[in-house]
mmCIF file of C-alpha atoms in Angstrom:
data_model
loop_
_atom_site.group_PDB
_atom_site.id
_atom_site.type_symbol
_atom_site.label_atom_id
_atom_site.label_comp_id
_atom_site.label_asym_id
_atom_site.label_seq_id
_atom_site.Cartn_x
_atom_site.Cartn_y
_atom_site.Cartn_z
ATOM 1 C CA MET A 1 0.153 0.320 -0.470
ATOM 2 C CA THR A 2 0.872 3.721 -0.579
ATOM 3 C CA ASN A 3 1.354 6.854 2.203
ATOM 4 C CA GLY A 4 0.619 10.136 0.997
ATOM 5 C CA ASN A 5 -0.871 11.042 -2.568
ATOM 6 C CA VAL A 6 -0.549 8.494 -4.784
ATOM 7 C CA ARG A 7 1.761 9.159 -7.924
ATOM 8 C CA ILE A 8 -0.284 7.825 -10.732
ATOM 9 C CA GLY A 9 0.196 7.991 -14.740
ATOM 10 C CA VAL A 10 -1.961 7.177 -17.274
ATOM 11 C CA ILE A 11 -1.975 4.312 -20.317
ATOM 12 C CA GLY A 12 -4.056 5.268 -23.918
ATOM 13 C CA ALA A 13 -5.387 8.225 -23.307
ATOM 14 C CA GLY A 14 -7.667 7.174 -26.460
ATOM 15 C CA ALA A 15 -12.446 8.277 -26.004
ATOM 16 C CA LEU A 16 -12.140 7.357 -23.142
ATOM 17 C CA GLY A 17 -8.387 7.890 -21.721
ATOM 18 C CA TYR A 18 -8.996 11.382 -22.209
ATOM 19 C CA HIS A 19 -11.125 11.777 -18.982
ATOM 20 C CA HIS A 20 -8.888 9.806 -16.823
ATOM 21 C CA VAL A 21 -5.547 12.218 -17.066
ATOM 22 C CA ARG A 22 -9.021 14.874 -17.939
ATOM 23 C CA ILE A 23 -10.292 13.471 -13.788
ATOM 24 C CA LEU A 24 -7.226 12.265 -12.730
ATOM 25 C CA ARG A 25 -6.082 15.748 -12.714
ATOM 26 C CA ASP A 26 -7.522 17.366 -9.388
ATOM 27 C CA ALA A 27 -8.493 13.399 -7.940
ATOM 28 C CA PRO A 28 -8.531 14.020 -4.377
ATOM 29 C CA GLY A 29 -4.957 11.158 -2.665
ATOM 30 C CA ALA A 30 -3.485 11.855 -6.463
ATOM 31 C CA LYS A 31 -0.351 13.462 -8.175
ATOM 32 C CA LEU A 32 -1.085 12.958 -12.068
ATOM 33 C CA VAL A 33 2.966 12.759 -12.775
ATOM 34 C CA GLY A 34 1.836 12.330 -17.072
ATOM 35 C CA PHE A 35 0.247 9.189 -18.880
ATOM 36 C CA TYR A 36 1.653 7.490 -22.270
ATOM 37 C CA GLU A 37 0.006 7.435 -25.052
ATOM 38 C CA SER A 38 1.867 5.650 -28.493
ATOM 39 C CA ARG A 39 0.009 7.756 -31.450
ATOM 40 C CA GLY A 40 2.579 10.698 -30.780
ATOM 41 C CA GLU A 41 0.186 13.007 -32.583
ATOM 42 C CA ARG A 42 -2.853 12.221 -29.852
ATOM 43 C CA ALA A 43 -0.550 12.524 -27.174
ATOM 44 C CA ALA A 44 0.670 15.914 -27.641
ATOM 45 C CA ALA A 45 -2.792 17.192 -28.858
ATOM 46 C CA VAL A 46 -4.215 15.423 -25.148
ATOM 47 C CA SER A 47 -1.424 17.062 -23.415
ATOM 48 C CA ALA A 48 -1.798 20.104 -24.750
ATOM 49 C CA GLU A 49 -5.506 20.242 -24.800
ATOM 50 C CA LEU A 50 -5.105 19.310 -20.817
ATOM 51 C CA GLY A 51 -1.768 20.235 -19.472
ATOM 52 C CA VAL A 52 -0.366 16.952 -18.719
ATOM 53 C CA PRO A 53 3.291 15.788 -19.807
ATOM 54 C CA ALA A 54 3.183 12.632 -22.197
ATOM 55 C CA PHE A 55 5.235 10.476 -21.920
ATOM 56 C CA ASP A 56 7.252 9.138 -25.179
ATOM 57 C CA LYS A 57 8.128 5.579 -23.632
ATOM 58 C CA LEU A 58 6.219 3.473 -21.518
ATOM 59 C CA GLU A 59 9.334 2.335 -19.617
ATOM 60 C CA GLU A 60 9.517 5.919 -18.101
ATOM 61 C CA LEU A 61 5.950 6.418 -17.014
ATOM 62 C CA LEU A 62 6.123 2.930 -15.164
ATOM 63 C CA ASP A 63 9.317 4.516 -13.749
ATOM 64 C CA VAL A 64 8.000 7.506 -11.721
ATOM 65 C CA VAL A 65 4.674 6.166 -10.427
ATOM 66 C CA ASP A 66 3.483 4.505 -7.869
ATOM 67 C CA ALA A 67 -0.475 3.181 -9.674
ATOM 68 C CA ALA A 68 -1.468 3.069 -13.465
ATOM 69 C CA THR A 69 -4.899 2.640 -15.541
ATOM 70 C CA ILE A 70 -5.093 1.226 -18.063
ATOM 71 C CA VAL A 71 -7.311 2.568 -20.918
ATOM 72 C CA VAL A 72 -5.358 0.852 -24.396
ATOM 73 C CA PRO A 73 -6.849 -1.915 -26.802
ATOM 74 C CA THR A 74 -7.801 -5.361 -24.274
ATOM 75 C CA PRO A 75 -5.806 -6.724 -26.743
ATOM 76 C CA ALA A 76 -2.805 -4.932 -25.595
ATOM 77 C CA HIS A 77 -4.448 -5.252 -21.624
ATOM 78 C CA PHE A 78 -2.124 -8.277 -20.831
ATOM 79 C CA ALA A 79 1.460 -6.985 -22.185
ATOM 80 C CA VAL A 80 0.690 -3.076 -20.088
ATOM 81 C CA ALA A 81 -0.782 -4.782 -17.465
ATOM 82 C CA LYS A 82 2.053 -7.588 -17.203
ATOM 83 C CA ALA A 83 4.872 -4.576 -17.295
ATOM 84 C CA ALA A 84 2.949 -2.663 -15.052
ATOM 85 C CA LEU A 85 2.410 -5.361 -12.311
ATOM 86 C CA THR A 86 5.738 -6.579 -12.881
ATOM 87 C CA ARG A 87 7.039 -4.288 -10.637
ATOM 88 C CA GLY A 88 4.870 -3.880 -8.572
ATOM 89 C CA LYS A 89 2.263 -0.892 -9.570
ATOM 90 C CA HIS A 90 -0.688 -0.540 -7.954
ATOM 91 C CA LEU A 91 -3.286 -0.802 -12.105
ATOM 92 C CA LEU A 92 -6.989 -0.261 -13.150
ATOM 93 C CA ILE A 93 -7.568 -1.850 -15.436
ATOM 94 C CA GLU A 94 -10.364 -1.360 -18.043
ATOM 95 C CA LYS A 95 -13.077 -3.568 -18.875
ATOM 96 C CA PRO A 96 -12.686 -6.261 -20.006
ATOM 97 C CA ILE A 97 -10.023 -7.360 -18.065
ATOM 98 C CA ALA A 98 -7.469 -9.526 -20.037
ATOM 99 C CA ALA A 99 -8.632 -10.817 -24.013
ATOM 100 C CA THR A 100 -8.901 -15.021 -22.545
ATOM 101 C CA LEU A 101 -8.105 -15.979 -18.675
ATOM 102 C CA ALA A 102 -4.950 -17.269 -19.520
ATOM 103 C CA GLU A 103 -3.635 -14.034 -19.392
ATOM 104 C CA ALA A 104 -6.924 -12.521 -17.017
ATOM 105 C CA ASP A 105 -5.123 -15.347 -14.484
ATOM 106 C CA GLU A 106 -1.491 -14.540 -15.205
ATOM 107 C CA LEU A 107 -1.561 -10.560 -14.427
ATOM 108 C CA LEU A 108 -3.702 -12.015 -11.219
ATOM 109 C CA ALA A 109 -0.658 -14.113 -10.052
ATOM 110 C CA ILE A 110 1.354 -11.075 -11.246
ATOM 111 C CA ALA A 111 -0.652 -9.174 -8.489
ATOM 112 C CA ARG A 112 -0.411 -11.575 -5.720
ATOM 113 C CA ARG A 113 2.945 -12.178 -5.756
ATOM 114 C CA THR A 114 4.474 -8.851 -6.089
ATOM 115 C CA GLY A 115 0.881 -7.417 -3.805
ATOM 116 C CA ALA A 116 0.087 -4.341 -6.723
ATOM 117 C CA VAL A 117 -3.465 -3.411 -6.206
ATOM 118 C CA VAL A 118 -5.850 -4.278 -9.250
ATOM 119 C CA GLN A 119 -9.173 -3.125 -9.988
ATOM 120 C CA THR A 120 -11.526 -3.898 -12.270
ATOM 121 C CA GLY A 121 -12.323 -0.953 -14.490
ATOM 122 C CA HIS A 122 -16.566 -1.537 -13.869
ATOM 123 C CA VAL A 123 -18.056 1.530 -14.156
ATOM 124 C CA GLU A 124 -21.177 1.235 -13.528
ATOM 125 C CA ARG A 125 -21.482 -0.160 -10.094
ATOM 126 C CA PHE A 126 -20.159 3.592 -9.262
ATOM 127 C CA ASN A 127 -23.636 4.264 -11.356
ATOM 128 C CA ARG A 128 -25.815 7.111 -8.196
ATOM 129 C CA ALA A 129 -29.238 4.423 -9.775
ATOM 130 C CA ILE A 130 -27.484 1.550 -8.345
ATOM 131 C CA ARG A 131 -25.705 3.167 -5.471
ATOM 132 C CA ALA A 132 -29.111 3.911 -4.421
ATOM 133 C CA ALA A 133 -31.076 0.586 -5.247
ATOM 134 C CA LEU A 134 -28.021 -1.862 -2.793
ATOM 135 C CA PRO A 135 -29.397 -0.723 0.264
ATOM 136 C CA HIS A 136 -32.848 -2.931 -0.662
ATOM 137 C CA VAL A 137 -31.958 -5.350 -2.675
ATOM 138 C CA GLU A 138 -32.512 -8.659 -0.847
ATOM 139 C CA ARG A 139 -32.765 -11.945 -2.508
ATOM 140 C CA ALA A 140 -33.028 -10.758 -6.135
ATOM 141 C CA ARG A 141 -34.824 -13.998 -7.499
ATOM 142 C CA PHE A 142 -35.078 -12.232 -11.166
ATOM 143 C CA ILE A 143 -33.450 -9.294 -13.124
ATOM 144 C CA GLU A 144 -34.104 -7.879 -16.475
ATOM 145 C CA SER A 145 -31.386 -5.970 -17.845
ATOM 146 C CA ASP A 146 -31.046 -4.340 -21.131
ATOM 147 C CA ARG A 147 -29.042 -1.988 -22.720
ATOM 148 C CA LEU A 148 -29.677 -0.597 -26.666
ATOM 149 C CA ALA A 149 -26.696 2.118 -28.299
ATOM 150 C CA PRO A 150 -26.650 3.459 -31.797
ATOM 151 C CA PHE A 151 -23.387 1.719 -33.791
ATOM 152 C CA ASN A 152 -20.323 3.214 -33.096
ATOM 153 C CA PRO A 153 -17.584 1.859 -34.980
ATOM 154 C CA ARG A 154 -15.601 1.578 -32.163
ATOM 155 C CA GLY A 155 -15.940 -1.493 -30.670
ATOM 156 C CA SER A 156 -18.080 -3.013 -33.841
ATOM 157 C CA ASP A 157 -14.884 -5.454 -34.487
ATOM 158 C CA VAL A 158 -15.316 -7.254 -32.030
ATOM 159 C CA ALA A 159 -19.083 -8.574 -30.579
ATOM 160 C CA VAL A 160 -21.533 -7.009 -28.582
ATOM 161 C CA VAL A 161 -21.011 -9.107 -25.693
ATOM 162 C CA LEU A 162 -18.038 -8.340 -24.583
ATOM 163 C CA ASP A 163 -18.089 -4.469 -25.764
ATOM 164 C CA LEU A 164 -21.360 -3.990 -24.459
ATOM 165 C CA MET A 165 -23.264 -6.731 -22.630
ATOM 166 C CA ILE A 166 -20.344 -7.083 -20.222
ATOM 167 C CA HIS A 167 -21.294 -4.617 -18.045
ATOM 168 C CA ASP A 168 -24.686 -5.665 -16.739
ATOM 169 C CA ILE A 169 -22.780 -9.304 -16.687
ATOM 170 C CA ASP A 170 -20.755 -7.286 -13.109
ATOM 171 C CA LEU A 171 -23.670 -5.466 -12.552
ATOM 172 C CA VAL A 172 -25.801 -8.843 -12.552
ATOM 173 C CA ARG A 173 -23.494 -11.231 -11.141
ATOM 174 C CA THR A 174 -23.545 -8.119 -8.383
ATOM 175 C CA LEU A 175 -26.616 -8.023 -7.574
ATOM 176 C CA VAL A 176 -27.831 -11.664 -6.341
ATOM 177 C CA GLY A 177 -24.700 -12.634 -5.257
ATOM 178 C CA GLY A 178 -22.914 -16.804 -5.623
ATOM 179 C CA GLN A 179 -21.856 -18.756 -8.929
ATOM 180 C CA ILE A 180 -23.557 -19.543 -11.801
ATOM 181 C CA LYS A 181 -25.044 -22.788 -13.155
ATOM 182 C CA ASP A 182 -25.757 -22.017 -17.185
ATOM 183 C CA VAL A 183 -26.000 -19.934 -19.374
ATOM 184 C CA SER A 184 -27.993 -19.779 -22.784
ATOM 185 C CA ALA A 185 -27.831 -17.114 -25.873
ATOM 186 C CA PHE A 186 -28.444 -16.140 -28.889
ATOM 187 C CA GLY A 187 -26.678 -12.937 -31.100
ATOM 188 C CA VAL A 188 -27.621 -12.307 -34.327
ATOM 189 C CA GLN A 189 -25.249 -10.212 -36.574
ATOM 190 C CA VAL A 190 -26.913 -7.130 -38.888
ATOM 191 C CA LEU A 191 -24.353 -4.162 -39.931
ATOM 192 C CA THR A 192 -20.870 -6.047 -38.787
ATOM 193 C CA PRO A 193 -19.299 -9.353 -39.105
ATOM 194 C CA PHE A 194 -20.017 -9.806 -35.565
ATOM 195 C CA VAL A 195 -22.894 -10.069 -33.265
ATOM 196 C CA ASP A 196 -24.274 -6.633 -32.699
ATOM 197 C CA ILE A 197 -27.137 -7.999 -31.260
ATOM 198 C CA ALA A 198 -27.275 -10.505 -28.454
ATOM 199 C CA ASN A 199 -29.605 -11.975 -25.567
ATOM 200 C CA ALA A 200 -28.456 -14.246 -22.404
ATOM 201 C CA ARG A 201 -29.551 -16.157 -19.513
ATOM 202 C CA LEU A 202 -28.316 -16.593 -17.255
ATOM 203 C CA ARG A 203 -28.960 -19.096 -14.095
ATOM 204 C CA PHE A 204 -27.921 -19.227 -10.063
ATOM 205 C CA GLU A 205 -26.913 -22.018 -8.129
ATOM 206 C CA ASP A 206 -29.169 -20.239 -6.017
ATOM 207 C CA GLY A 207 -32.196 -20.269 -8.960
ATOM 208 C CA ALA A 208 -32.243 -16.520 -9.543
ATOM 209 C CA VAL A 209 -32.167 -15.481 -13.410
ATOM 210 C CA ALA A 210 -30.696 -13.063 -15.224
ATOM 211 C CA ASN A 211 -32.132 -12.286 -18.820
ATOM 212 C CA ILE A 212 -29.619 -9.985 -19.968
ATOM 213 C CA THR A 213 -30.021 -7.884 -23.928
ATOM 214 C CA ALA A 214 -28.163 -5.846 -25.383
ATOM 215 C CA SER A 215 -27.132 -4.329 -28.481
ATOM 216 C CA ARG A 216 -25.761 -1.533 -30.797
ATOM 217 C CA VAL A 217 -27.917 -0.718 -33.802
ATOM 218 C CA SER A 218 -31.012 0.699 -31.583
ATOM 219 C CA ARG A 219 -32.413 3.848 -32.701
ATOM 220 C CA GLU A 220 -32.414 4.966 -29.008
ATOM 221 C CA ARG A 221 -30.532 4.713 -26.313
ATOM 222 C CA MET A 222 -31.092 2.724 -23.362
ATOM 223 C CA ARG A 223 -29.747 0.959 -19.761
ATOM 224 C CA LYS A 224 -32.543 -0.442 -18.152
ATOM 225 C CA VAL A 225 -32.161 -2.639 -15.208
ATOM 226 C CA ARG A 226 -35.338 -4.490 -13.507
ATOM 227 C CA ILE A 227 -35.042 -6.113 -9.876
ATOM 228 C CA PHE A 228 -37.512 -8.546 -8.212
ATOM 229 C CA GLN A 229 -37.451 -10.189 -5.290
ATOM 230 C CA GLU A 230 -40.081 -10.963 -2.811
ATOM 231 C CA SER A 231 -40.079 -7.543 -1.241
ATOM 232 C CA GLY A 232 -41.157 -6.392 -4.008
ATOM 233 C CA TYR A 233 -39.482 -4.592 -6.938
ATOM 234 C CA LEU A 234 -36.482 -2.286 -8.503
ATOM 235 C CA SER A 235 -36.984 -0.437 -11.335
ATOM 236 C CA LEU A 236 -33.446 1.083 -12.078
ATOM 237 C CA ASP A 237 -32.836 3.699 -15.005
ATOM 238 C CA LEU A 238 -28.747 3.682 -15.786
ATOM 239 C CA ALA A 239 -29.109 6.617 -18.100
ATOM 240 C CA ALA A 240 -30.262 9.057 -15.825
ATOM 241 C CA GLY A 241 -29.284 7.243 -12.559
ATOM 242 C CA GLU A 242 -32.284 7.404 -11.563
ATOM 243 C CA GLY A 243 -34.308 3.992 -9.903
ATOM 244 C CA GLU A 244 -38.009 3.059 -7.963
ATOM 245 C CA PHE A 245 -38.871 0.632 -5.218
ATOM 246 C CA PHE A 246 -41.854 -0.702 -5.034
ATOM 247 C CA ARG A 247 -42.528 -2.789 -2.123
ATOM 248 C CA LEU A 248 -45.267 -5.284 -1.101
ATOM 249 C CA ARG A 249 -46.869 -3.350 1.339
ATOM 250 C CA ARG A 250 -46.505 -5.068 5.528
ATOM 251 C CA ASP A 251 -50.225 -4.550 5.922
ATOM 252 C CA VAL A 252 -51.804 -5.987 2.752
ATOM 253 C CA ASP A 253 -55.407 -8.276 3.218
ATOM 254 C CA PHE A 254 -54.747 -10.938 0.711
ATOM 255 C CA SER A 255 -58.670 -12.007 0.953
ATOM 256 C CA GLU A 256 -60.153 -8.364 0.063
ATOM 257 C CA LEU A 257 -57.176 -8.346 -3.052
ATOM 258 C CA ALA A 258 -58.536 -12.153 -4.260
ATOM 259 C CA LYS A 259 -61.945 -10.207 -4.786
ATOM 260 C CA GLY A 260 -61.781 -8.493 -7.200
ATOM 261 C CA ALA A 261 -59.066 -6.463 -9.331
ATOM 262 C CA GLN A 262 -57.193 -3.015 -7.205
ATOM 263 C CA ALA A 263 -55.661 -0.252 -7.709
ATOM 264 C CA ILE A 264 -51.819 -1.076 -7.764
ATOM 265 C CA GLU A 265 -51.644 0.957 -4.614
ATOM 266 C CA ALA A 266 -54.354 -1.307 -2.655
ATOM 267 C CA PHE A 267 -50.768 -3.510 -1.869
ATOM 268 C CA VAL A 268 -47.486 -2.004 -3.219
ATOM 269 C CA GLU A 269 -46.008 1.446 -1.856
ATOM 270 C CA ARG A 270 -43.350 3.769 -3.937
ATOM 271 C CA VAL A 271 -40.100 3.297 -1.748
ATOM 272 C CA PRO A 272 -37.980 6.607 -2.675
ATOM 273 C CA ILE A 273 -34.572 5.603 -2.798
ATOM 274 C CA SER A 274 -31.568 7.988 -3.218
ATOM 275 C CA ALA A 275 -27.523 7.971 -3.507
ATOM 276 C CA PRO A 276 -25.089 11.552 -2.774
ATOM 277 C CA ASP A 277 -24.571 12.386 -6.878
ATOM 278 C CA GLY A 278 -21.241 12.112 -8.506
ATOM 279 C CA GLU A 279 -19.535 10.914 -11.849
ATOM 280 C CA PRO A 280 -19.066 7.326 -11.385
ATOM 281 C CA LEU A 281 -15.697 7.763 -13.041
ATOM 282 C CA ARG A 282 -13.916 9.784 -10.464
ATOM 283 C CA LEU A 283 -16.369 7.221 -7.699
ATOM 284 C CA GLU A 284 -13.771 5.018 -9.081
ATOM 285 C CA PHE A 285 -11.167 6.609 -9.562
ATOM 286 C CA GLU A 286 -11.792 7.713 -5.698
ATOM 287 C CA SER A 287 -12.747 3.802 -4.886
ATOM 288 C CA PHE A 288 -9.179 3.042 -6.310
ATOM 289 C CA LEU A 289 -7.129 5.559 -4.799
ATOM 290 C CA ALA A 290 -8.651 4.821 -1.574
ATOM 291 C CA ALA A 291 -7.681 0.721 -2.329
ATOM 292 C CA VAL A 292 -4.166 1.869 -2.376
ATOM 293 C CA GLN A 293 -3.849 4.313 0.103
ATOM 294 C CA GLY A 294 -4.591 1.114 2.045
ATOM 295 C CA LYS A 295 -8.004 2.624 3.835
ATOM 296 C CA ALA A 296 -10.570 1.069 1.802
ATOM 297 C CA PRO A 297 -10.975 -2.701 0.300
ATOM 298 C CA ILE A 298 -10.996 -2.525 -4.057
ATOM 299 C CA ILE A 299 -14.901 -2.567 -5.020
ATOM 300 C CA VAL A 300 -13.720 -4.436 -8.102
ATOM 301 C CA THR A 301 -11.775 -6.659 -7.648
ATOM 302 C CA GLY A 302 -9.479 -8.172 -10.392
ATOM 303 C CA GLU A 303 -10.577 -11.285 -9.594
ATOM 304 C CA ASP A 304 -15.069 -9.303 -9.952
ATOM 305 C CA GLY A 305 -13.637 -8.530 -13.237
ATOM 306 C CA ARG A 306 -11.928 -11.898 -14.082
ATOM 307 C CA GLU A 307 -15.771 -14.012 -13.563
ATOM 308 C CA ALA A 308 -17.794 -11.445 -15.599
ATOM 309 C CA LEU A 309 -14.453 -12.385 -18.072
ATOM 310 C CA ALA A 310 -15.783 -15.601 -18.337
ATOM 311 C CA VAL A 311 -18.971 -15.197 -18.301
ATOM 312 C CA ALA A 312 -18.350 -12.732 -21.174
ATOM 313 C CA LEU A 313 -16.268 -15.593 -23.233
ATOM 314 C CA ALA A 314 -18.761 -18.494 -22.331
ATOM 315 C CA ILE A 315 -22.026 -16.170 -22.995
ATOM 316 C CA VAL A 316 -20.243 -16.322 -27.092
ATOM 317 C CA SER A 317 -19.644 -19.807 -27.133
ATOM 318 C CA GLU A 318 -22.425 -20.374 -27.040
ATOM 319 C CA ILE A 319 -23.946 -17.937 -29.391
ATOM 320 C CA GLU A 320 -20.976 -19.322 -31.758
ATOM 321 C CA ARG A 321 -22.249 -22.489 -30.743
ATOM 322 C CA THR A 322 -25.608 -21.694 -33.317
ATOM 323 C CA LEU A 323 -24.747 -19.033 -35.634
ATOM 324 C CA PRO A 324 -21.304 -20.711 -36.613
ATOM 325 C CA SER A 325 -20.077 -18.409 -39.627
ATOM 326 C CA LEU A 326 -19.146 -15.512 -37.606
ATOM 327 C CA ALA A 327 -15.396 -14.884 -37.015
ATOM 328 C CA ALA A 328 -13.167 -16.954 -34.908
ATOM 329 C CA GLY A 329 -12.089 -12.931 -34.020
ATOM 330 C CA THR A 330 -15.589 -13.360 -31.816
ATOM 331 C CA HIS A 331 -14.252 -13.442 -28.833
ATOM 332 C CA VAL A 332 -11.479 -11.496 -28.445
ATOM 333 C CA ALA A 333 -12.183 -8.502 -26.524
ATOM 334 C CA ALA A 334 -13.700 -4.640 -27.415
ATOM 335 C CA GLY A 335 -10.515 -2.044 -26.467
ATOM 336 C CA ALA A 336 -11.868 1.392 -24.009
#
């Protein structure tokens, strides 16, 4: 662990990496040393706009930091993370943690050996709607999740499962807890050689079920999660960061309900749920820095990232089984 301000760097300054640099400039507990971006022109532009030094070589940045965030394309996660972890550097690795389970396992083994903190960048854990809902989640039995987005060339070189759905895989694992027993899935190619729309049904060992849909060919954006449990129903809008909890009233007279149709208010009450405002990415960095400083546990561990990747790859394999025409590279994850 590191005492005082954490000397931190950003590796990769693309669309998302730019925001890593922007936020870490003034994050409490951090001293942003600089960033590394392999594309010289991009590095110069980000450095000039944000006023942060760009390092010419990755090794030079790693020599002067305690920790780093990795925001390079996923196929490069392993090589970059391995170089940092062997030096004992603490890492926040954007999702998915690696391209394969073998890579993820090796990275985690190195981290255990060197004592480095590894956090996975599943930023939706820090969404205000999720933070507001968690205190009310009690033995979720069925979860329905929809993540729809218009087509964007970024990330379209892989299946939508690893580009978008992996967010929701991590969320349902968090909401239900326990292990996933089996997976069934179906996908469709629309605009790319890879799966553009996918649906997966996950069954947990305790009997809970999650139904997840992800699409990158939608007319409109949608990020919604519905959670059904014995005590009631939670409806979350992740895009808006808002949610509602409809709880079964404790004074319900079921004999009266059986006599005829009743207004929903007769047996359900709306319970307000809320959480403090906060930019999810900024909250994610704050949690990582606190873990590096030994002030708090890791919120999204490297093992969490590994398990989300395992489920995502199982979904892709199931889809490929029914769509053998899919390109062999479908399982290689998208970049950040």
